[in-house]
Short mmCIF file of C-alpha atoms in Angstrom, two decimals:
data_model
loop_
_atom_site.label_atom_id
_atom_site.label_comp_id
_atom_site.label_asym_id
_atom_site.label_seq_id
_atom_site.Cartn_x
_atom_site.Cartn_y
_atom_site.Cartn_z
CA MET A 1202 97.74 97.32 74.22
CA ASN A 1203 100.32 98.01 71.53
CA LYS A 1204 98.66 98.99 68.23
CA ILE A 1205 101.23 96.97 66.31
CA CYS A 1206 99.30 93.83 67.35
CA GLU A 1207 96.60 94.74 64.84
CA GLN A 1208 99.06 93.82 62.09
CA PHE A 1209 99.76 90.30 63.42
CA PRO A 1210 98.04 87.39 61.64
CA VAL A 1211 96.08 84.69 63.43
CA PHE A 1212 98.60 81.86 63.47
CA GLU A 1213 97.65 78.33 62.46
CA ASN A 1214 98.70 76.84 65.79
CA VAL A 1215 100.42 77.72 69.06
CA PHE A 1216 103.84 76.52 67.81
CA GLU A 1217 103.74 79.08 65.02
CA ALA A 1218 102.78 81.77 67.54
CA ILE A 1219 105.73 80.75 69.72
CA ASP A 1220 108.16 80.89 66.80
CA PHE A 1221 106.89 84.34 65.89
CA LEU A 1222 107.35 85.69 69.43
CA ARG A 1223 110.82 84.20 69.64
CA SER A 1224 111.74 85.94 66.40
CA LEU A 1225 110.51 89.22 67.88
CA GLY A 1226 112.73 88.59 70.88
CA LEU A 1227 115.77 88.16 68.63
CA ASN A 1228 115.03 91.58 67.17
CA ALA A 1229 114.15 93.19 70.48
CA VAL A 1230 116.59 96.03 69.91
CA ASN A 1231 113.72 97.60 67.97
CA ILE A 1232 111.45 97.47 71.05
CA PRO A 1233 111.74 100.44 73.45
CA ASP A 1234 113.74 99.61 76.57
CA ASN A 1235 112.09 101.68 79.28
CA ILE A 1236 113.99 100.48 82.32
CA LEU A 1237 117.77 100.47 82.34
CA PRO A 1238 119.50 97.48 83.98
CA TYR A 1239 120.68 98.11 87.51
CA PHE A 1240 123.60 96.19 88.87
CA ASP A 1241 126.63 96.66 91.07
CA ALA A 1242 129.67 94.78 89.82
CA MET A 1243 131.27 95.10 93.25
CA ASP A 1244 128.66 92.83 94.83
CA PRO A 1245 129.54 89.16 94.10
CA LEU A 1246 125.92 88.10 94.75
CA ASN A 1247 124.40 90.67 92.43
CA ALA A 1248 122.69 90.05 89.12
CA THR A 1249 124.70 90.18 85.92
CA GLY A 1250 122.49 87.86 83.86
CA LEU A 1251 125.43 86.15 82.14
CA TYR A 1252 125.94 82.44 81.35
CA LEU A 1253 122.54 81.33 82.55
CA ASP A 1254 120.23 78.59 81.36
CA GLU A 1255 116.62 79.61 80.79
CA THR A 1256 115.41 77.85 83.92
CA ASP A 1257 118.18 79.00 86.28
CA PHE A 1258 117.32 81.17 89.24
CA LEU A 1259 119.46 84.19 90.01
CA VAL A 1260 120.39 85.39 93.48
CA THR A 1261 120.13 89.16 93.45
CA ARG A 1262 120.31 92.07 95.87
CA LEU A 1263 118.27 94.55 93.93
CA GLN A 1264 115.57 96.99 94.96
CA CYS A 1265 112.55 95.53 96.74
CA ASN A 1266 108.90 95.89 95.87
CA VAL A 1267 107.13 98.43 98.05
CA ASP A 1268 104.18 96.10 98.56
CA ASP A 1269 106.52 93.38 99.84
CA VAL A 1270 107.94 95.83 102.37
CA GLU A 1271 104.49 96.59 103.72
CA TYR A 1272 103.54 92.95 104.18
CA TYR A 1273 106.83 91.98 105.75
CA ARG A 1274 106.62 94.75 108.33
CA GLN A 1275 103.73 92.95 109.94
CA LEU A 1276 105.53 89.64 110.30
CA ASN A 1277 108.19 90.50 112.89
CA ILE A 1278 108.74 87.80 115.51
CA GLY A 1279 109.70 89.74 118.63
CA ASN A 1280 111.07 93.24 119.04
CA SER A 1281 114.66 92.19 118.45
CA ILE A 1282 114.08 91.38 114.78
CA PRO A 1283 114.10 94.32 112.34
CA PHE A 1284 111.76 94.81 109.41
CA LEU A 1285 112.13 91.87 107.11
CA THR A 1286 112.57 93.71 103.85
CA ASP A 1287 115.30 96.22 103.12
CA PHE A 1288 117.88 96.80 100.41
CA LYS A 1289 120.26 94.33 102.07
CA ARG A 1290 117.88 91.44 101.54
CA TYR A 1291 118.54 88.86 98.83
CA SER A 1292 115.99 87.32 96.49
CA ILE A 1293 116.05 84.21 94.31
CA LYS A 1294 114.34 85.17 91.07
CA PRO A 1295 113.76 83.66 87.63
CA ASN A 1296 116.45 85.11 85.39
CA LEU A 1297 115.73 87.07 82.22
CA ALA A 1298 118.95 86.20 80.43
CA HIS A 1299 117.18 84.41 77.58
CA THR A 1300 114.11 86.52 76.98
CA GLN A 1301 113.08 90.08 76.28
CA PHE A 1302 109.48 89.36 77.30
CA LEU A 1303 107.25 88.18 80.07
CA TYR A 1304 104.45 85.99 78.75
CA ARG A 1305 100.86 85.12 79.62
CA GLY A 1306 98.92 82.36 77.90
CA GLN A 1307 95.12 82.17 77.77
CA SER A 1308 92.99 79.60 76.00
CA LYS A 1309 90.59 82.38 75.06
CA ASP A 1310 90.85 86.13 74.56
CA TYR A 1311 88.50 87.81 77.03
CA LYS A 1312 89.38 91.32 75.78
CA SER A 1313 90.46 92.07 79.33
CA ILE A 1314 93.24 90.91 81.67
CA LYS A 1315 92.10 91.54 85.21
CA PRO A 1316 93.17 89.72 88.38
CA ASN A 1317 90.77 87.15 89.77
CA LEU A 1318 89.89 89.46 92.67
CA PHE A 1319 88.17 91.93 90.32
CA ARG A 1320 86.40 89.63 87.87
CA ASP A 1321 83.01 89.89 89.60
CA LYS A 1322 81.73 93.22 88.27
CA ASN A 1323 79.07 93.42 90.99
CA LYS A 1324 81.57 93.19 93.84
CA HIS A 1325 83.28 96.29 95.21
CA TYR A 1326 84.52 95.31 98.67
CA PHE A 1327 86.87 92.36 98.99
CA LEU A 1328 87.42 91.73 102.68
CA ASP A 1329 86.24 88.11 102.50
CA ASP A 1330 88.73 87.30 99.74
CA MET A 1331 91.65 89.33 101.07
CA ILE A 1332 91.50 88.01 104.63
CA LYS A 1333 91.98 84.46 103.37
CA GLY A 1334 95.17 85.39 101.55
CA GLN A 1335 96.37 87.30 104.60
CA GLU A 1336 95.72 84.30 106.82
CA LEU A 1337 97.85 82.22 104.44
CA ILE A 1338 100.67 84.79 104.61
CA ALA A 1339 100.66 84.58 108.41
CA PHE A 1340 100.42 80.79 108.17
CA ILE A 1341 103.45 80.54 105.86
CA ALA A 1342 105.53 82.79 108.11
CA GLU A 1343 105.47 80.09 110.79
CA HIS A 1344 107.19 77.47 108.63
CA PRO A 1345 110.68 76.69 110.05
CA LEU A 1346 112.37 77.26 106.70
CA VAL A 1347 110.69 80.66 106.29
CA GLN A 1348 111.71 81.47 109.86
CA LEU A 1349 115.35 80.66 109.13
CA LEU A 1350 115.82 82.02 105.61
CA GLY A 1351 113.48 84.99 105.73
CA ILE A 1352 113.15 86.10 109.35
CA LYS A 1353 116.16 85.11 111.44
CA GLY A 1354 118.68 84.90 108.59
CA PHE A 1355 121.75 82.71 108.23
CA GLU A 1356 125.46 82.98 107.50
CA LEU A 1357 126.75 82.05 104.08
CA ARG A 1358 130.51 82.24 103.48
CA ASN A 1359 130.96 84.89 106.18
CA ARG A 1360 128.06 86.92 104.84
CA ASN A 1361 124.82 87.44 106.74
CA ILE A 1362 121.92 86.55 104.46
CA LYS A 1363 118.17 86.97 104.58
CA LEU A 1364 115.98 85.99 101.67
CA GLN A 1365 113.05 88.00 100.45
CA ALA A 1366 109.90 86.31 99.22
CA ASN A 1367 106.75 87.61 97.61
CA LEU A 1368 104.28 86.24 100.15
CA TYR A 1369 101.34 88.09 98.65
CA GLY A 1370 102.10 86.65 95.22
CA LEU A 1371 102.60 83.23 96.75
CA ALA A 1372 99.06 83.36 98.15
CA GLN A 1373 97.73 83.55 94.58
CA HIS A 1374 99.33 80.22 93.70
CA TYR A 1375 97.36 78.54 96.48
CA TYR A 1376 93.77 79.35 95.49
CA ASN A 1377 93.56 82.89 96.88
CA ARG A 1378 92.24 85.89 94.99
CA THR A 1379 94.64 88.81 94.75
CA THR A 1380 95.26 92.00 92.76
CA GLU A 1381 98.04 90.30 90.75
CA VAL A 1382 98.06 88.92 87.19
CA ASP A 1383 100.38 85.98 86.54
CA LEU A 1384 103.18 86.22 83.98
CA SER A 1385 106.11 83.94 83.19
CA SER A 1386 109.58 84.42 81.76
CA SER A 1387 109.08 81.12 79.89
CA ILE A 1388 107.09 81.03 76.67
CA ASP A 1389 106.72 77.25 77.12
CA VAL A 1390 104.95 77.82 80.44
CA ALA A 1391 102.67 80.37 78.76
CA ALA A 1392 101.93 77.87 75.98
CA PHE A 1393 100.68 75.33 78.53
CA PHE A 1394 98.18 77.80 79.98
CA ALA A 1395 97.19 78.87 76.47
CA VAL A 1396 95.97 75.38 75.57
CA THR A 1397 94.44 74.27 78.89
CA MET A 1398 91.65 75.29 81.25
CA TYR A 1399 91.58 74.89 85.02
CA ASP A 1400 88.74 72.74 86.37
CA ALA A 1401 88.10 73.85 89.95
CA LYS A 1402 85.96 70.82 90.85
CA LEU A 1403 88.66 68.38 89.77
CA ASP A 1404 91.48 70.72 90.86
CA LYS A 1405 93.43 70.06 87.68
CA TYR A 1406 94.15 71.49 84.27
CA LEU A 1407 92.41 69.91 81.29
CA PRO A 1408 93.34 70.23 77.60
CA ILE A 1409 91.19 72.41 75.39
CA GLU A 1410 89.21 70.04 73.19
CA ALA A 1411 88.68 72.43 70.31
CA GLY A 1412 89.78 72.76 66.72
CA PRO A 1413 90.77 75.70 64.52
CA GLU A 1414 87.34 77.32 64.87
CA SER A 1415 88.46 78.36 68.36
CA THR A 1416 91.47 80.53 69.16
CA GLY A 1417 93.80 81.11 72.10
CA VAL A 1418 96.22 83.93 72.79
CA ILE A 1419 99.70 84.55 74.15
CA TYR A 1420 100.45 88.00 75.50
CA ALA A 1421 104.03 89.30 75.62
CA LEU A 1422 105.19 92.20 77.73
CA PRO A 1423 108.63 93.67 76.92
CA VAL A 1424 110.80 94.11 79.99
CA SER A 1425 114.39 95.03 80.64
CA ARG A 1426 116.90 92.39 81.66
CA SER A 1427 117.04 94.08 85.04
CA LEU A 1428 115.55 92.06 87.88
CA ALA A 1429 114.91 95.21 89.89
CA TYR A 1430 111.52 96.50 90.87
CA ASN A 1431 109.95 97.79 87.63
CA SER A 1432 107.16 100.27 87.21
CA ILE A 1433 106.27 100.45 83.53
CA PHE A 1434 103.38 102.68 82.46
CA GLY A 1435 101.87 102.47 85.93
CA PHE A 1436 102.08 98.68 86.32
CA ASN A 1437 104.40 97.34 88.98
CA ILE A 1438 106.15 94.18 87.79
CA THR A 1439 107.59 91.87 90.44
CA SER A 1440 109.08 88.39 90.43
CA ILE A 1441 107.96 85.49 92.58
CA GLY A 1442 110.72 82.95 91.99
CA LYS A 1443 111.83 80.47 94.65
CA GLN A 1444 109.53 80.79 97.64
CA PHE A 1445 111.32 78.73 100.26
CA CYS A 1446 109.78 75.21 100.15
CA PHE A 1447 106.66 76.17 98.17
CA GLU A 1448 107.36 75.01 94.62
CA ARG A 1449 104.52 76.14 92.38
CA PRO A 1450 105.85 79.62 91.51
CA SER A 1451 109.34 78.34 90.74
CA ARG A 1452 107.96 75.66 88.39
CA GLN A 1453 106.15 78.43 86.51
CA LEU A 1454 109.10 80.89 86.47
CA GLY A 1455 106.64 83.38 87.82
CA PHE A 1456 106.33 87.14 87.61
CA LEU A 1457 103.38 89.30 88.62
CA ALA A 1458 101.77 92.48 87.34
CA ASP A 1459 100.02 94.47 90.06
CA CYS A 1460 96.54 95.50 88.87
CA SER A 1461 95.28 97.04 92.10
CA GLY A 1462 93.03 100.05 91.70
CA ASP A 1463 90.98 98.16 89.10
CA LYS A 1464 93.73 98.32 86.49
CA ASP A 1465 93.49 96.16 83.39
CA LEU A 1466 96.75 94.79 81.98
CA ILE A 1467 95.19 94.86 78.52
CA ASP A 1468 95.69 98.65 78.67
CA HIS A 1469 99.48 98.37 78.99
CA LYS A 1470 100.97 100.38 76.13
CA LEU A 1471 103.72 97.84 75.39
CA LEU A 1472 101.62 94.68 75.62
CA LEU A 1473 101.71 92.48 72.52
CA ARG A 1474 98.91 90.06 71.64
CA VAL A 1475 99.46 87.00 69.43
CA GLU A 1476 96.41 84.90 68.52
CA PHE A 1477 96.50 81.29 67.33
CA LYS A 1478 94.08 78.55 66.29
CA HIS A 1479 93.65 75.61 68.64
CA ASN A 1480 94.84 72.24 67.42
CA CYS A 1481 93.90 69.15 69.43
CA ASP A 1482 97.00 67.18 68.47
CA ILE A 1483 99.38 69.98 69.45
CA THR A 1484 97.40 70.70 72.61
CA ASN A 1485 97.76 67.09 73.77
CA ARG A 1486 101.48 67.10 72.99
CA ILE A 1487 101.98 70.16 75.21
CA TYR A 1488 99.67 68.73 77.87
CA ASP A 1489 101.62 65.47 77.98
CA PHE A 1490 104.97 67.29 77.99
CA TRP A 1491 103.96 68.99 81.25
CA GLY A 1492 102.80 65.72 82.79
CA LYS A 1493 99.13 66.67 82.36
CA GLY A 1494 99.81 69.71 84.54
CA ASP A 1495 101.61 67.92 87.37
CA ALA A 1496 104.98 69.35 86.33
CA ILE A 1497 103.73 72.91 86.22
CA ALA A 1498 101.29 72.97 89.15
CA PRO A 1499 102.51 70.13 91.36
CA GLU A 1500 100.64 68.84 94.34
CA ASP A 1501 102.41 69.60 97.58
CA PRO A 1502 101.43 69.44 101.27
CA LEU A 1503 100.50 73.13 101.43
CA GLU A 1504 98.38 72.88 98.29
CA LYS A 1505 96.36 69.96 99.64
CA TYR A 1506 95.97 71.41 103.12
CA TRP A 1507 95.11 74.96 102.12
CA ARG A 1508 92.52 73.97 99.52
CA MET A 1509 90.70 71.95 102.16
CA TYR A 1510 91.15 74.66 104.80
CA ARG A 1511 90.09 77.54 102.58
CA ASP A 1512 87.02 76.01 100.95
CA ASN A 1513 85.64 73.64 103.58
CA PRO A 1514 81.86 74.22 103.22
CA GLY A 1515 81.08 72.63 106.59
CA GLU A 1516 83.29 74.88 108.69
CA PRO A 1517 83.76 78.64 108.95
CA PHE A 1518 87.14 79.96 107.85
CA HIS A 1519 89.34 80.61 110.90
CA VAL A 1520 90.93 84.08 111.11
CA SER A 1521 93.86 84.89 113.41
CA ASN A 1522 94.72 88.27 114.90
CA LYS A 1523 97.75 88.49 112.60
CA ALA A 1524 95.57 88.23 109.49
CA ILE A 1525 93.39 91.07 110.80
CA GLU A 1526 96.53 93.11 111.48
CA LEU A 1527 97.75 92.51 107.93
CA ASN A 1528 94.37 93.55 106.56
CA LEU A 1529 94.27 96.73 108.61
CA TYR A 1530 97.67 97.74 107.32
CA HIS A 1531 96.23 97.94 103.79
CA ASN A 1532 92.53 98.51 104.45
CA HIS A 1533 92.70 102.20 105.26
CA GLY A 1534 89.76 103.74 107.07
CA GLU A 1535 88.84 100.54 108.87
CA THR A 1536 89.43 99.65 112.51
CA GLU A 1537 89.89 96.31 114.23
CA GLU A 1538 86.31 96.54 115.47
CA SER A 1539 84.84 97.37 112.04
CA ILE A 1540 86.81 94.58 110.37
CA THR A 1541 85.75 91.96 112.91
CA ASP A 1542 82.10 93.09 112.70
CA LYS A 1543 82.14 92.73 108.93
CA LEU A 1544 83.82 89.33 109.04
CA LEU A 1545 81.23 88.03 111.47
CA SER A 1546 78.42 89.31 109.24
CA TYR A 1547 79.41 87.13 106.26
CA ARG A 1548 77.31 84.02 105.65
CA ASN A 1549 78.06 80.96 103.52
CA GLY A 1550 75.66 79.29 101.10
CA GLN A 1551 73.86 77.51 103.96
CA GLY A 1552 73.34 80.75 105.90
CA ALA A 1553 75.91 79.83 108.57
CA PRO A 1554 78.77 82.16 109.62
CA ALA A 1555 81.49 82.17 106.98
CA PHE A 1556 84.28 83.26 109.35
CA LYS A 1557 85.35 82.47 112.89
CA LEU A 1558 87.77 84.65 114.85
CA THR A 1559 90.22 82.42 116.69
CA GLY A 1560 91.52 85.10 119.05
CA LYS A 1561 95.01 83.64 118.55
CA GLU A 1562 97.91 85.82 117.49
CA TRP A 1563 99.08 83.43 114.73
CA PRO A 1564 97.44 80.53 112.84
CA GLU A 1565 98.20 77.01 113.98
CA PHE A 1566 100.76 75.25 111.78
CA PRO A 1567 99.80 71.55 111.53
CA ARG A 1568 102.35 68.88 112.26
CA GLU A 1569 101.26 66.89 109.20
CA LEU A 1570 102.80 69.55 106.93
CA LEU A 1571 106.04 69.55 108.88
CA GLU A 1572 106.29 65.77 108.69
CA GLY A 1573 106.10 65.96 104.90
CA TYR A 1574 108.75 68.69 104.88
CA TRP A 1575 111.10 66.72 107.14
CA SER A 1576 110.68 63.69 104.90
CA ASP A 1577 111.54 65.73 101.80
CA ILE A 1578 114.67 67.07 103.48
CA LYS A 1579 115.83 63.53 104.34
CA ASN A 1580 115.28 62.54 100.70
CA GLY A 1581 117.61 65.29 99.45
CA TRP A 1582 115.07 67.94 98.43
CA TRP A 1583 117.20 70.84 99.69
CA GLN A 1584 120.32 69.87 97.73
CA ASP A 1585 118.72 68.28 94.65
CA VAL A 1586 115.68 70.51 94.07
CA PHE A 1587 115.91 73.82 95.91
CA CYS A 1588 119.62 74.53 95.41
CA ASP A 1589 120.18 72.73 92.12
CA ASP A 1590 119.20 75.51 89.70
CA ILE A 1591 120.33 78.52 91.76
CA TYR A 1592 123.04 80.68 90.20
CA PHE A 1593 125.32 82.99 92.21
CA PRO A 1594 126.90 85.54 89.85
CA LEU A 1595 130.67 85.85 90.06
CA SER A 1596 131.04 83.64 93.12
CA GLY A 1597 130.52 80.40 91.19
CA ASN A 1598 129.90 77.01 92.74
CA LYS A 1599 131.57 77.77 96.06
CA THR A 1600 128.60 79.77 97.33
CA LYS A 1601 126.15 77.25 95.91
CA GLU A 1602 127.92 74.37 97.66
CA ALA A 1603 127.94 76.37 100.89
CA LEU A 1604 124.17 76.87 100.55
CA LYS A 1605 123.67 73.14 100.01
CA ALA A 1606 125.58 72.45 103.25
CA ILE A 1607 123.42 74.76 105.42
CA PRO A 1608 121.32 71.86 106.87
CA ASN A 1609 124.52 70.32 108.27
CA ASP A 1610 125.38 73.43 110.26
CA PRO A 1611 124.50 72.79 113.95
CA ARG A 1612 123.14 76.34 114.19
CA TYR A 1613 120.47 75.62 111.58
CA ARG A 1614 119.66 71.91 111.83
CA SER A 1615 116.45 72.50 113.79
CA SER A 1616 115.02 74.34 110.76
CA PHE A 1617 115.49 71.26 108.56
CA PHE A 1618 115.05 68.24 110.81
CA GLU A 1619 112.62 67.13 113.48
CA ASN A 1620 113.93 67.83 116.97
#
């Protein structure tokens, strides 16, 4: 962590901490810029970062994250479809036009910032956690919108388009443990997490009921305005952005720091730490502003279904062949036989098998989730929510309007409406 933090005072409340960080951002020319922006002015869909609102999403064709490439390689549907991630793939990412930092809010300083996968110090092998996230990745790949936008591709103003998503990062937003630490390009999002605590039993965020005797913290990580793949002091920084029809990451303007290999983000040499005293009145104002958490971590059909599916104590967790394949791609030294043997050896709290191998190539995608998706499409979700805050540099509203009209194209209607 940056030694300059030792000179920062403990602020009287989170609003003062926010004002201080914003003032640092205005003087960010004094902060080392370690990654130069990368952009190609000849590409009308590339990132320039100009004329954007803070909450706009930018369509960019910049370098992909290596980890994304590895996961996508396993999700091909048939031999005729190439690897899903390459440098011709587009991504819809939170823009950095209004900030020099990525932020992380915590209601308490734990002197460490490790991903949830590594917080149990007595655990050193993570197959049981990882396989659940990998099952979700395979599950998501079957959604018709993911199939169209990310696998088959579509035509947009005479240009063939495929969208990249961070499926591994997406898994973290739906109750799975990963090697990633959440960040946000919005200091207001960070402030919400800095004054609340997640209650797993209630599945909701609750305000911190504490006064000035207790302190919270907002961390700030300087980044370049580039939306390219960044590796800064050994930490890979990726965006998560718009993930097809899965809204949680976009509400949080999400970015991720990869802490695999037991890395601790607290050790990042550029990380700034700003401490503040809790204030119940201010906490409740922030909590109410975000709809008591509903506006920042909204319920959606996937959230409800996956929470029940992942943590059902009465049933073993079902594992498809595709999830095992994904695991093997990263779990070097293991074989299909060794992985399956280990999965079958796990027991839940009642001593019953914790996992069941389905023998099916892909997970089953329930109709109940599709019915909710089809209903949202009929109610204008695609035009009014998904496309509304997307910005296409240089090409203006024409490309955006063309994207809004995709569901009306006979070639693509089956991906949006029930057959």
